[in-house]
Amino acid sequence: MSTIKSDLGWSTRERIVVRGKDLPGEILGTLSLGDMAFFELTGNVPNEKQSRLFNAMAVTLVEHGVTPSAIAARMTYLGAPEAMQAAVAAGLCGLGSVFVGSMEGAAKILSSGKTAQEIVAENKRIPGLGHNLHKPVDPRAVRLFAIGRETGFYGKHCELMEALGREKKLPVNATGAIGALACELGLDWRAVRGIGVMARAVGLVGHLLEESRQPMAEAIWHQVEAQATQHIDKK
Amino acid sequence: MSTIKSDLGWSTRERIVVRGKDLPGEILGTLSLGDMAFFELTGNVPNEKQSRLFNAMAVTLVEHGVTPSAIAARMTYLGAPEAMQAAVAAGLCGLGSVFVGSMEGAAKILSSGKTAQEIVAENKRIPGLGHNLHKPVDPRAVRLFAIGRETGFYGKHCELMEALGREKKLPVNATGAIGALACELGLDWRAVRGIGVMARAVGLVGHLLEESRQPMAEAIWHQVEAQATQHIDKK
Amino acid sequence: MSTIKSDLGWSTRERIVVRGKDLPGEILGTLSLGDMAFFELTGNVPNEKQSRLFNAMAVTLVEHGVTPSAIAARMTYLGAPEAMQAAVAAGLCGLGSVFVGSMEGAAKILSSGKTAQEIVAENKRIPGLGHNLHKPVDPRAVRLFAIGRETGFYGKHCELMEALGREKKLPVNATGAIGALACELGLDWRAVRGIGVMARAVGLVGHLLEESRQPMAEAIWHQVEAQATQHIDKK
Amino acid sequence: MSTIKSDLGWSTRERIVVRGKDLPGEILGTLSLGDMAFFELTGNVPNEKQSRLFNAMAVTLVEHGVTPSAIAARMTYLGAPEAMQAAVAAGLCGLGSVFVGSMEGAAKILSSGKTAQEIVAENKRIPGLGHNLHKPVDPRAVRLFAIGRETGFYGKHCELMEALGREKKLPVNATGAIGALACELGLDWRAVRGIGVMARAVGLVGHLLEESRQPMAEAIWHQVEAQATQHIDKK
């Protein structure tokens, strides 16, 4: 039976404390949003190198243009502009197995202690490899591994991810690189999808602000509806 | 009629560009997550002072212990641990008029061009004032205004917010301070709720990671269910 | 301070009771889904006429083709097919002020005790009137009012709604008719939006089943992305 | 490549057609909400026996007291009472693998063409068996199978489900019975989780209406927060 217990934060009239640090006195003005995320996930304030790497990983997933999640968020905003939090939520709901979830899958496989050969033998599809658009390389993965090297975190998990790519003759994509680097940083694989979720929340707010000024949702709706029913004889 | 047009980002096989900057080459390793959020919302990379202030504003709302949104996210994770993005989404859905929405309300009122007297006359309840716990002052607001002064952004919107607090004899709370500082930074009031939404997405990932290791949702469920039905004669 | 107390249902090892009725023994096989919804909202099993009218109201909103909420649900399913509940949730998030919310607004105005003249004087836009497509009449509203007459529920709230339409020279739309008929049935205006939400949940499941067999989300994505960025010189 | 095509419904100025039937003329006042759901999922209007069984299956999952999904919805409503659709959405997000998802799993296994022995050999845990509360039998499953017999739909999938229960010495629970009966009705296993999702949408609206009149969310919040942090020395 679980017990009701949390160590993330507490408040009294005078104080707000997050993971043991006084929020106004020790965190605000000191930690950036990315460093706060690292602190929230690990309990440790990142050092400069950890901060540089972790922020790069998170920033990678903020914005990738008009993606399915951005479209879902914009369609939601069209119906409920007074509830933009719900539009962000709608956009996040699709960050599952097909897109962002592959980060989690990659981290899980890489932290399993298995060799590239074992992994290839056991998995028909390896998460974090291949991309429908970015071929023959995903430039985000290249850059992330470079930052991994610059900060001294490129290690065995990254090597394993790249070995898997060579075995399968597929490029490591951004989610594979992030999964591997998350392992190097010692992050729990269960937190890895969360990095993508928080990053996309940032990007979705950007899309909704653009939607509020330069809307596209209604045009998408009418265009899609017309196409979807053009095969029907409407009489 | 809206047209389908976005200026946030685009990709080709080789390139991923966000608001005119090459993501791998100019953004990754350069912008932190908070600075990326500012860039996404405004199109400008923040200078050092803007960065310090904006990051402090966002960090304020990441974590406040076991809040209603954290409970909603944890209850959701209990039923669908394979879809943690949906649990974050569930937690975000409640960031409406009662909690985070007051940031937006404060920013809207402060940017209306009205005086404190006019605002007090027209509004029975002024968003961004008062807190059910943090009395007589909200230490986050105090600290945020101090960072506003340190970075040179404390200005007329902050003064107006504090004047409203004096008029109503209520402390400016964290959302009021953030609303005022967002105006000072020139952010669109429609983006202001979004700062809270992205911040809470970070915090909710932290709660779900803790829930995966040290669960409380099932205990909450059984306790609440027992209490809710104890007045019923179950036979 | 609120107390933790619910009268909706309870269970023991042997029994499951909903609003005082034994679920297996008195409800399953006896109440239809629509009647169960009425029972859940009011505590009363509907008589035959109430059932006919309430079911017609709910059925009205189940399906209206490829709407914004259906598109949001399908885009979400594309990324997370393993979590179809999250895709339904994403689709529901947009049932706000612009679409389904007008039912609630109509019911609230109609139950305010004011005259048509007072309502017209006080409201620039009256919820439940006008439709961007269905002109000069919304055939759903016509049919719903007819069922209202057949079941003996067409009364002063329906008359008021139609009077408002005449005053504003706009047709009563489906949400206006449902709002008025909900008042006639004695439903709380706070439950009225909920009728639309439950109805659309049914329809969204239908869309997701079709999406799983005959997908359109990926085609929408690529088409929208191409259009949205065609004004950009991508080099 | 997918194409943009839907056969669920279309509209013109004068007409609204759902799966080939005129909504105002042929559906409203004729189909109940449950029958409309069957029609939406299968394209066929259910006959009397199909209707009785399908409605019983859907009704089973509407209400089970203060469940995790009801708590998530209520916590969300506390923060955003103006967006009740988002509170329903939040409640639905948790209908994943642990609770309602087992219906889908049961239907998938039962429609796989395998024998009870094969299924037991291949699966450590069989979805649709066992319940943490309802022991030694789940009275909903008993009643649903009885309705299956009464309507002539109790067949080989139900027998297989009950055989699996005997093999594992666990009672068939409500989700197992619904999964089996869905197979008997010829429903696609991908639609089966959807029956639970639509049913819970109905129930969640009921919870939110009760929450609006007799709130418990704030009390849950304060109680949980106090318990969760009582081990901390707050000074």
PDB file of N, CA and C in Angstrom, chain C residues 2-3 5-7 11-14 16 24 28-29 31 33 40-41 52 55 59-60 63-64 82 85 89 92-93 95 133-135 139-140 143 188 193 203 209-210 213-215 219, chain D residues 2-3 5-7 11-14 16 24 28-29 33 40-41 52 55 59-60 63-64 82 85 89 92-93 95 133-135 139-140 143 188 193 203 209-210 213-215 219:
ATOM      1  N   SER C   2     -14.912  22.844   2.209  1.00  0.00           N
ATOM      2  CA  SER C   2     -15.682  21.754   1.634  1.00  0.00           C
ATOM      3  C   SER C   2     -15.427  20.472   2.418  1.00  0.00           C
ATOM      4  N   THR C   3     -16.355  19.554   2.346  1.00  0.00           N
ATOM      5  CA  THR C   3     -16.131  18.254   2.956  1.00  0.00           C
ATOM      6  C   THR C   3     -16.089  17.195   1.860  1.00  0.00           C
ATOM      7  N   LYS C   5     -17.435  14.250   0.363  1.00  0.00           N
ATOM      8  CA  LYS C   5     -18.720  13.555   0.447  1.00  0.00           C
ATOM      9  C   LYS C   5     -19.297  13.470  -0.958  1.00  0.00           C
ATOM     10  N   SER C   6     -19.685  12.257  -1.335  1.00  0.00           N
ATOM     11  CA  SER C   6     -20.316  12.088  -2.641  1.00  0.00           C
ATOM     12  C   SER C   6     -21.500  11.154  -2.511  1.00  0.00           C
ATOM     13  N   ASP C   7     -22.553  11.464  -3.245  1.00  0.00           N
ATOM     14  CA  ASP C   7     -23.742  10.618  -3.225  1.00  0.00           C
ATOM     15  C   ASP C   7     -23.962   9.899  -4.539  1.00  0.00           C
ATOM     16  N   SER C  11     -19.347   1.125  -3.489  1.00  0.00           N
ATOM     17  CA  SER C  11     -19.196  -0.308  -3.734  1.00  0.00           C
ATOM     18  C   SER C  11     -18.713  -1.004  -2.468  1.00  0.00           C
ATOM     19  N   THR C  12     -19.097  -2.240  -2.360  1.00  0.00           N
ATOM     20  CA  THR C  12     -18.485  -3.158  -1.405  1.00  0.00           C
ATOM     21  C   THR C  12     -18.069  -4.379  -2.218  1.00  0.00           C
ATOM     22  N   ARG C  13     -17.545  -5.382  -1.542  1.00  0.00           N
ATOM     23  CA  ARG C  13     -17.178  -6.602  -2.280  1.00  0.00           C
ATOM     24  C   ARG C  13     -18.308  -7.103  -3.154  1.00  0.00           C
ATOM     25  N   GLU C  14     -19.509  -7.117  -2.594  1.00  0.00           N
ATOM     26  CA  GLU C  14     -20.629  -7.747  -3.297  1.00  0.00           C
ATOM     27  C   GLU C  14     -21.465  -6.777  -4.118  1.00  0.00           C
ATOM     28  N   ILE C  16     -22.417  -2.909  -6.079  1.00  0.00           N
ATOM     29  CA  ILE C  16     -22.086  -1.635  -6.715  1.00  0.00           C
ATOM     30  C   ILE C  16     -23.401  -0.883  -6.846  1.00  0.00           C
ATOM     31  N   PRO C  24     -25.858  -3.799 -10.985  1.00  0.00           N
ATOM     32  CA  PRO C  24     -26.162  -5.015 -11.756  1.00  0.00           C
ATOM     33  C   PRO C  24     -27.654  -5.340 -11.754  1.00  0.00           C
ATOM     34  N   LEU C  28     -28.344  -2.325 -15.076  1.00  0.00           N
ATOM     35  CA  LEU C  28     -27.868  -3.013 -16.283  1.00  0.00           C
ATOM     36  C   LEU C  28     -29.007  -3.790 -16.927  1.00  0.00           C
ATOM     37  N   GLY C  29     -29.186  -3.583 -18.221  1.00  0.00           N
ATOM     38  CA  GLY C  29     -30.269  -4.256 -18.931  1.00  0.00           C
ATOM     39  C   GLY C  29     -31.578  -3.514 -18.836  1.00  0.00           C
ATOM     40  N   LEU C  31     -31.626   0.378 -17.969  1.00  0.00           N
ATOM     41  CA  LEU C  31     -31.427   1.737 -18.468  1.00  0.00           C
ATOM     42  C   LEU C  31     -30.514   1.725 -19.693  1.00  0.00           C
ATOM     43  N   LEU C  33     -27.934   3.893 -22.294  1.00  0.00           N
ATOM     44  CA  LEU C  33     -26.860   4.832 -21.980  1.00  0.00           C
ATOM     45  C   LEU C  33     -27.397   6.251 -21.803  1.00  0.00           C
ATOM     46  N   GLU C  40     -27.868   9.940 -14.016  1.00  0.00           N
ATOM     47  CA  GLU C  40     -26.632  10.432 -13.391  1.00  0.00           C
ATOM     48  C   GLU C  40     -26.712  11.938 -13.115  1.00  0.00           C
ATOM     49  N   LEU C  41     -27.312  12.676 -14.027  1.00  0.00           N
ATOM     50  CA  LEU C  41     -27.360  14.136 -13.888  1.00  0.00           C
ATOM     51  C   LEU C  41     -28.473  14.613 -12.960  1.00  0.00           C
ATOM     52  N   ARG C  52     -37.147  10.299 -24.455  1.00  0.00           N
ATOM     53  CA  ARG C  52     -37.114  10.572 -25.892  1.00  0.00           C
ATOM     54  C   ARG C  52     -36.461  11.919 -26.168  1.00  0.00           C
ATOM     55  N   ASN C  55     -32.564  12.013 -25.017  1.00  0.00           N
ATOM     56  CA  ASN C  55     -31.726  11.261 -25.954  1.00  0.00           C
ATOM     57  C   ASN C  55     -31.567  12.015 -27.276  1.00  0.00           C
ATOM     58  N   VAL C  59     -28.022  13.067 -28.778  1.00  0.00           N
ATOM     59  CA  VAL C  59     -27.641  12.491 -30.075  1.00  0.00           C
ATOM     60  C   VAL C  59     -27.270  13.582 -31.091  1.00  0.00           C
ATOM     61  N   THR C  60     -27.942  14.720 -30.978  1.00  0.00           N
ATOM     62  CA  THR C  60     -27.697  15.833 -31.906  1.00  0.00           C
ATOM     63  C   THR C  60     -26.220  16.174 -32.048  1.00  0.00           C
ATOM     64  N   GLU C  63     -22.150  13.696 -33.781  1.00  0.00           N
ATOM     65  CA  GLU C  63     -21.364  13.634 -35.019  1.00  0.00           C
ATOM     66  C   GLU C  63     -21.724  14.793 -35.929  1.00  0.00           C
ATOM     67  N   HIS C  64     -20.708  15.531 -36.340  1.00  0.00           N
ATOM     68  CA  HIS C  64     -20.926  16.601 -37.308  1.00  0.00           C
ATOM     69  C   HIS C  64     -19.773  16.628 -38.299  1.00  0.00           C
ATOM     70  N   GLU C  82      -1.507   4.148 -28.847  1.00  0.00           N
ATOM     71  CA  GLU C  82      -1.679   3.272 -27.683  1.00  0.00           C
ATOM     72  C   GLU C  82      -2.520   3.926 -26.597  1.00  0.00           C
ATOM     73  N   GLN C  85      -7.640   6.984 -25.258  1.00  0.00           N
ATOM     74  CA  GLN C  85      -8.372   7.835 -24.313  1.00  0.00           C
ATOM     75  C   GLN C  85      -7.806   9.262 -24.321  1.00  0.00           C
ATOM     76  N   ALA C  89      -9.658  12.767 -25.161  1.00  0.00           N
ATOM     77  CA  ALA C  89      -9.492  13.909 -24.250  1.00  0.00           C
ATOM     78  C   ALA C  89      -9.045  15.145 -25.010  1.00  0.00           C
ATOM     79  N   LEU C  92     -11.898  16.659 -26.778  1.00  0.00           N
ATOM     80  CA  LEU C  92     -12.877  17.319 -25.905  1.00  0.00           C
ATOM     81  C   LEU C  92     -12.392  18.683 -25.418  1.00  0.00           C
ATOM     82  N   CYS C  93     -11.072  18.841 -25.301  1.00  0.00           N
ATOM     83  CA  CYS C  93     -10.525  20.075 -24.703  1.00  0.00           C
ATOM     84  C   CYS C  93     -10.998  21.341 -25.422  1.00  0.00           C
ATOM     85  N   LEU C  95     -14.020  21.966 -26.611  1.00  0.00           N
ATOM     86  CA  LEU C  95     -15.469  22.217 -26.547  1.00  0.00           C
ATOM     87  C   LEU C  95     -15.736  23.363 -25.579  1.00  0.00           C
ATOM     88  N   LEU C 133     -22.942  27.912 -41.117  1.00  0.00           N
ATOM     89  CA  LEU C 133     -23.283  27.098 -42.275  1.00  0.00           C
ATOM     90  C   LEU C 133     -24.795  26.953 -42.455  1.00  0.00           C
ATOM     91  N   HIS C 134     -25.464  26.575 -41.363  1.00  0.00           N
ATOM     92  CA  HIS C 134     -26.881  26.222 -41.501  1.00  0.00           C
ATOM     93  C   HIS C 134     -27.758  27.469 -41.484  1.00  0.00           C
ATOM     94  N   LYS C 135     -28.094  27.980 -42.655  1.00  0.00           N
ATOM     95  CA  LYS C 135     -28.909  29.184 -42.829  1.00  0.00           C
ATOM     96  C   LYS C 135     -29.962  28.890 -43.898  1.00  0.00           C
ATOM     97  N   PRO C 139     -31.613  22.870 -39.272  1.00  0.00           N
ATOM     98  CA  PRO C 139     -32.661  21.835 -39.258  1.00  0.00           C
ATOM     99  C   PRO C 139     -32.672  21.003 -37.972  1.00  0.00           C
ATOM    100  N   ARG C 140     -31.561  20.989 -37.250  1.00  0.00           N
ATOM    101  CA  ARG C 140     -31.548  20.258 -35.987  1.00  0.00           C
ATOM    102  C   ARG C 140     -32.423  20.954 -34.950  1.00  0.00           C
ATOM    103  N   ARG C 143     -36.083  20.327 -35.677  1.00  0.00           N
ATOM    104  CA  ARG C 143     -36.490  18.980 -35.290  1.00  0.00           C
ATOM    105  C   ARG C 143     -36.537  18.836 -33.766  1.00  0.00           C
ATOM    106  N   ASP C 188     -29.899  21.577 -14.562  1.00  0.00           N
ATOM    107  CA  ASP C 188     -29.027  22.651 -14.098  1.00  0.00           C
ATOM    108  C   ASP C 188     -28.236  23.177 -15.293  1.00  0.00           C
ATOM    109  N   ARG C 193     -23.440  22.066 -20.707  1.00  0.00           N
ATOM    110  CA  ARG C 193     -22.262  21.853 -21.538  1.00  0.00           C
ATOM    111  C   ARG C 193     -21.859  20.379 -21.500  1.00  0.00           C
ATOM    112  N   GLY C 203     -18.865  10.539 -30.399  1.00  0.00           N
ATOM    113  CA  GLY C 203     -18.483  10.795 -31.782  1.00  0.00           C
ATOM    114  C   GLY C 203     -16.978  10.691 -32.005  1.00  0.00           C
ATOM    115  N   LEU C 209     -11.823   5.338 -34.426  1.00  0.00           N
ATOM    116  CA  LEU C 209     -11.920   4.013 -35.046  1.00  0.00           C
ATOM    117  C   LEU C 209     -11.724   4.140 -36.556  1.00  0.00           C
ATOM    118  N   GLU C 210     -12.348   5.145 -37.152  1.00  0.00           N
ATOM    119  CA  GLU C 210     -12.145   5.353 -38.596  1.00  0.00           C
ATOM    120  C   GLU C 210     -10.679   5.694 -38.879  1.00  0.00           C
ATOM    121  N   ARG C 213      -8.439   2.750 -39.178  1.00  0.00           N
ATOM    122  CA  ARG C 213      -8.630   1.938 -40.388  1.00  0.00           C
ATOM    123  C   ARG C 213      -8.311   2.706 -41.661  1.00  0.00           C
ATOM    124  N   GLN C 214      -8.565   3.973 -41.670  1.00  0.00           N
ATOM    125  CA  GLN C 214      -8.491   4.794 -42.877  1.00  0.00           C
ATOM    126  C   GLN C 214      -7.895   6.127 -42.442  1.00  0.00           C
ATOM    127  N   PRO C 215      -6.587   6.148 -42.192  1.00  0.00           N
ATOM    128  CA  PRO C 215      -5.989   7.321 -41.543  1.00  0.00           C
ATOM    129  C   PRO C 215      -5.946   8.551 -42.440  1.00  0.00           C
ATOM    130  N   ALA C 219      -1.645  12.728 -43.554  1.00  0.00           N
ATOM    131  CA  ALA C 219      -1.820  13.534 -44.766  1.00  0.00           C
ATOM    132  C   ALA C 219      -2.148  14.984 -44.415  1.00  0.00           C
TER     133      ALA C 219
ATOM    134  N   SER D   2      -1.475   8.333 -46.445  1.00  0.00           N
ATOM    135  CA  SER D   2      -2.906   8.371 -46.167  1.00  0.00           C
ATOM    136  C   SER D   2      -3.569   9.451 -47.029  1.00  0.00           C
ATOM    137  N   THR D   3      -4.853   9.305 -47.251  1.00  0.00           N
ATOM    138  CA  THR D   3      -5.598  10.352 -47.939  1.00  0.00           C
ATOM    139  C   THR D   3      -6.621  10.930 -46.976  1.00  0.00           C
ATOM    140  N   LYS D   5     -10.029  11.575 -46.117  1.00  0.00           N
ATOM    141  CA  LYS D   5     -11.316  11.021 -46.536  1.00  0.00           C
ATOM    142  C   LYS D   5     -12.023  10.488 -45.311  1.00  0.00           C
ATOM    143  N   SER D   6     -13.269  10.878 -45.134  1.00  0.00           N
ATOM    144  CA  SER D   6     -14.058  10.378 -44.018  1.00  0.00           C
ATOM    145  C   SER D   6     -15.458  10.049 -44.484  1.00  0.00           C
ATOM    146  N   ASP D   7     -15.993   8.971 -43.959  1.00  0.00           N
ATOM    147  CA  ASP D   7     -17.349   8.568 -44.318  1.00  0.00           C
ATOM    148  C   ASP D   7     -18.324   8.699 -43.153  1.00  0.00           C
ATOM    149  N   SER D  11     -22.162  17.868 -44.118  1.00  0.00           N
ATOM    150  CA  SER D  11     -23.238  18.845 -43.982  1.00  0.00           C
ATOM    151  C   SER D  11     -23.235  19.777 -45.174  1.00  0.00           C
ATOM    152  N   THR D  12     -24.385  20.272 -45.482  1.00  0.00           N
ATOM    153  CA  THR D  12     -24.532  21.408 -46.393  1.00  0.00           C
ATOM    154  C   THR D  12     -25.413  22.400 -45.640  1.00  0.00           C
ATOM    155  N   ARG D  13     -25.759  23.521 -46.282  1.00  0.00           N
ATOM    156  CA  ARG D  13     -26.636  24.493 -45.607  1.00  0.00           C
ATOM    157  C   ARG D  13     -27.881  23.841 -45.048  1.00  0.00           C
ATOM    158  N   GLU D  14     -28.474  22.959 -45.847  1.00  0.00           N
ATOM    159  CA  GLU D  14     -29.780  22.400 -45.459  1.00  0.00           C
ATOM    160  C   GLU D  14     -29.688  21.063 -44.745  1.00  0.00           C
ATOM    161  N   ILE D  16     -27.657  17.716 -42.635  1.00  0.00           N
ATOM    162  CA  ILE D  16     -26.600  17.130 -41.812  1.00  0.00           C
ATOM    163  C   ILE D  16     -26.814  15.634 -41.889  1.00  0.00           C
ATOM    164  N   PRO D  24     -31.443  15.117 -38.680  1.00  0.00           N
ATOM    165  CA  PRO D  24     -32.727  15.546 -38.110  1.00  0.00           C
ATOM    166  C   PRO D  24     -33.867  14.593 -38.464  1.00  0.00           C
ATOM    167  N   LEU D  28     -32.621  11.853 -35.073  1.00  0.00           N
ATOM    168  CA  LEU D  28     -33.128  12.527 -33.860  1.00  0.00           C
ATOM    169  C   LEU D  28     -34.549  12.054 -33.544  1.00  0.00           C
ATOM    170  N   GLY D  29     -34.754  11.658 -32.322  1.00  0.00           N
ATOM    171  CA  GLY D  29     -36.059  11.171 -31.911  1.00  0.00           C
ATOM    172  C   GLY D  29     -36.251   9.697 -32.207  1.00  0.00           C
ATOM    173  N   LEU D  33     -29.066   7.557 -27.335  1.00  0.00           N
ATOM    174  CA  LEU D  33     -27.629   7.838 -27.312  1.00  0.00           C
ATOM    175  C   LEU D  33     -26.799   6.563 -27.457  1.00  0.00           C
ATOM    176  N   GLU D  40     -22.598   4.703 -34.756  1.00  0.00           N
ATOM    177  CA  GLU D  40     -21.350   5.424 -35.058  1.00  0.00           C
ATOM    178  C   GLU D  40     -20.172   4.451 -35.185  1.00  0.00           C
ATOM    179  N   LEU D  41     -20.146   3.432 -34.333  1.00  0.00           N
ATOM    180  CA  LEU D  41     -19.012   2.502 -34.338  1.00  0.00           C
ATOM    181  C   LEU D  41     -19.115   1.433 -35.420  1.00  0.00           C
ATOM    182  N   ARG D  52     -30.008  -3.799 -26.502  1.00  0.00           N
ATOM    183  CA  ARG D  52     -30.090  -4.091 -25.070  1.00  0.00           C
ATOM    184  C   ARG D  52     -28.717  -4.460 -24.522  1.00  0.00           C
ATOM    185  N   ASN D  55     -26.082  -1.359 -24.826  1.00  0.00           N
ATOM    186  CA  ASN D  55     -26.367  -0.344 -23.807  1.00  0.00           C
ATOM    187  C   ASN D  55     -25.969  -0.822 -22.413  1.00  0.00           C
ATOM    188  N   VAL D  59     -23.356   1.132 -20.096  1.00  0.00           N
ATOM    189  CA  VAL D  59     -23.844   1.655 -18.821  1.00  0.00           C
ATOM    190  C   VAL D  59     -22.992   1.158 -17.648  1.00  0.00           C
ATOM    191  N   THR D  60     -22.477  -0.062 -17.781  1.00  0.00           N
ATOM    192  CA  THR D  60     -21.666  -0.654 -16.712  1.00  0.00           C
ATOM    193  C   THR D  60     -20.556   0.271 -16.233  1.00  0.00           C
ATOM    194  N   GLU D  63     -20.404   4.791 -13.943  1.00  0.00           N
ATOM    195  CA  GLU D  63     -20.255   5.306 -12.579  1.00  0.00           C
ATOM    196  C   GLU D  63     -19.761   4.212 -11.644  1.00  0.00           C
ATOM    197  N   HIS D  64     -18.670   4.495 -10.969  1.00  0.00           N
ATOM    198  CA  HIS D  64     -18.178   3.567  -9.960  1.00  0.00           C
ATOM    199  C   HIS D  64     -17.682   4.337  -8.743  1.00  0.00           C
ATOM    200  N   GLU D  82     -14.503  27.250 -15.398  1.00  0.00           N
ATOM    201  CA  GLU D  82     -15.062  27.794 -16.645  1.00  0.00           C
ATOM    202  C   GLU D  82     -14.829  26.855 -17.821  1.00  0.00           C
ATOM    203  N   GLN D  85     -15.209  21.080 -19.881  1.00  0.00           N
ATOM    204  CA  GLN D  85     -14.783  20.096 -20.875  1.00  0.00           C
ATOM    205  C   GLN D  85     -13.340  19.652 -20.607  1.00  0.00           C
ATOM    206  N   ALA D  89     -11.902  15.939 -19.811  1.00  0.00           N
ATOM    207  CA  ALA D  89     -10.729  15.452 -20.549  1.00  0.00           C
ATOM    208  C   ALA D  89      -9.662  14.947 -19.587  1.00  0.00           C
ATOM    209  N   LEU D  92     -10.546  11.614 -18.303  1.00  0.00           N
ATOM    210  CA  LEU D  92     -10.439  10.531 -19.294  1.00  0.00           C
ATOM    211  C   LEU D  92      -8.991  10.111 -19.539  1.00  0.00           C
ATOM    212  N   CYS D  93      -8.055  11.042 -19.357  1.00  0.00           N
ATOM    213  CA  CYS D  93      -6.651  10.758 -19.699  1.00  0.00           C
ATOM    214  C   CYS D  93      -6.103   9.523 -18.977  1.00  0.00           C
ATOM    215  N   LEU D  95      -7.659   6.672 -18.397  1.00  0.00           N
ATOM    216  CA  LEU D  95      -8.321   5.402 -18.730  1.00  0.00           C
ATOM    217  C   LEU D  95      -7.388   4.583 -19.616  1.00  0.00           C
ATOM    218  N   LEU D 133     -11.404  -5.446  -5.522  1.00  0.00           N
ATOM    219  CA  LEU D 133     -12.484  -5.319  -4.549  1.00  0.00           C
ATOM    220  C   LEU D 133     -13.534  -6.414  -4.718  1.00  0.00           C
ATOM    221  N   HIS D 134     -14.003  -6.584  -5.942  1.00  0.00           N
ATOM    222  CA  HIS D 134     -15.138  -7.473  -6.150  1.00  0.00           C
ATOM    223  C   HIS D 134     -14.687  -8.935  -6.225  1.00  0.00           C
ATOM    224  N   LYS D 135     -14.742  -9.630  -5.089  1.00  0.00           N
ATOM    225  CA  LYS D 135     -14.327 -11.025  -4.977  1.00  0.00           C
ATOM    226  C   LYS D 135     -15.403 -11.769  -4.191  1.00  0.00           C
ATOM    227  N   PRO D 139     -20.076  -8.832  -9.650  1.00  0.00           N
ATOM    228  CA  PRO D 139     -21.501  -8.996  -9.987  1.00  0.00           C
ATOM    229  C   PRO D 139     -21.884  -8.365 -11.321  1.00  0.00           C
ATOM    230  N   ARG D 140     -21.083  -7.415 -11.780  1.00  0.00           N
ATOM    231  CA  ARG D 140     -21.377  -6.811 -13.084  1.00  0.00           C
ATOM    232  C   ARG D 140     -21.142  -7.822 -14.208  1.00  0.00           C
ATOM    233  N   ARG D 143     -23.954 -10.357 -14.332  1.00  0.00           N
ATOM    234  CA  ARG D 143     -25.162  -9.787 -14.928  1.00  0.00           C
ATOM    235  C   ARG D 143     -24.996  -9.577 -16.435  1.00  0.00           C
ATOM    236  N   ASP D 188     -14.874  -4.184 -33.462  1.00  0.00           N
ATOM    237  CA  ASP D 188     -13.426  -4.130 -33.620  1.00  0.00           C
ATOM    238  C   ASP D 188     -12.794  -3.961 -32.230  1.00  0.00           C
ATOM    239  N   ARG D 193     -11.937  -0.077 -26.070  1.00  0.00           N
ATOM    240  CA  ARG D 193     -11.574   0.877 -25.030  1.00  0.00           C
ATOM    241  C   ARG D 193     -12.475   2.110 -25.141  1.00  0.00           C
ATOM    242  N   GLY D 203     -20.195   9.652 -16.882  1.00  0.00           N
ATOM    243  CA  GLY D 203     -20.056   9.648 -15.431  1.00  0.00           C
ATOM    244  C   GLY D 203     -19.293  10.857 -14.909  1.00  0.00           C
ATOM    245  N   LEU D 209     -20.895  17.932 -12.014  1.00  0.00           N
ATOM    246  CA  LEU D 209     -22.109  18.620 -11.567  1.00  0.00           C
ATOM    247  C   LEU D 209     -22.211  18.532 -10.037  1.00  0.00           C
ATOM    248  N   GLU D 210     -21.928  17.357  -9.488  1.00  0.00           N
ATOM    249  CA  GLU D 210     -21.950  17.241  -8.029  1.00  0.00           C
ATOM    250  C   GLU D 210     -20.871  18.138  -7.403  1.00  0.00           C
ATOM    251  N   ARG D 213     -21.885  21.665  -6.952  1.00  0.00           N
ATOM    252  CA  ARG D 213     -22.882  21.916  -5.904  1.00  0.00           C
ATOM    253  C   ARG D 213     -22.366  21.567  -4.512  1.00  0.00           C
ATOM    254  N   GLN D 214     -21.534  20.564  -4.434  1.00  0.00           N
ATOM    255  CA  GLN D 214     -21.112  19.999  -3.145  1.00  0.00           C
ATOM    256  C   GLN D 214     -19.617  19.688  -3.309  1.00  0.00           C
ATOM    257  N   PRO D 215     -18.774  20.703  -3.279  1.00  0.00           N
ATOM    258  CA  PRO D 215     -17.369  20.502  -3.663  1.00  0.00           C
ATOM    259  C   PRO D 215     -16.572  19.690  -2.646  1.00  0.00           C
ATOM    260  N   ALA D 219     -11.008  20.302  -0.250  1.00  0.00           N
ATOM    261  CA  ALA D 219     -10.736  19.535   0.974  1.00  0.00           C
ATOM    262  C   ALA D 219      -9.734  18.413   0.701  1.00  0.00           C
TER     263      ALA D 219
END
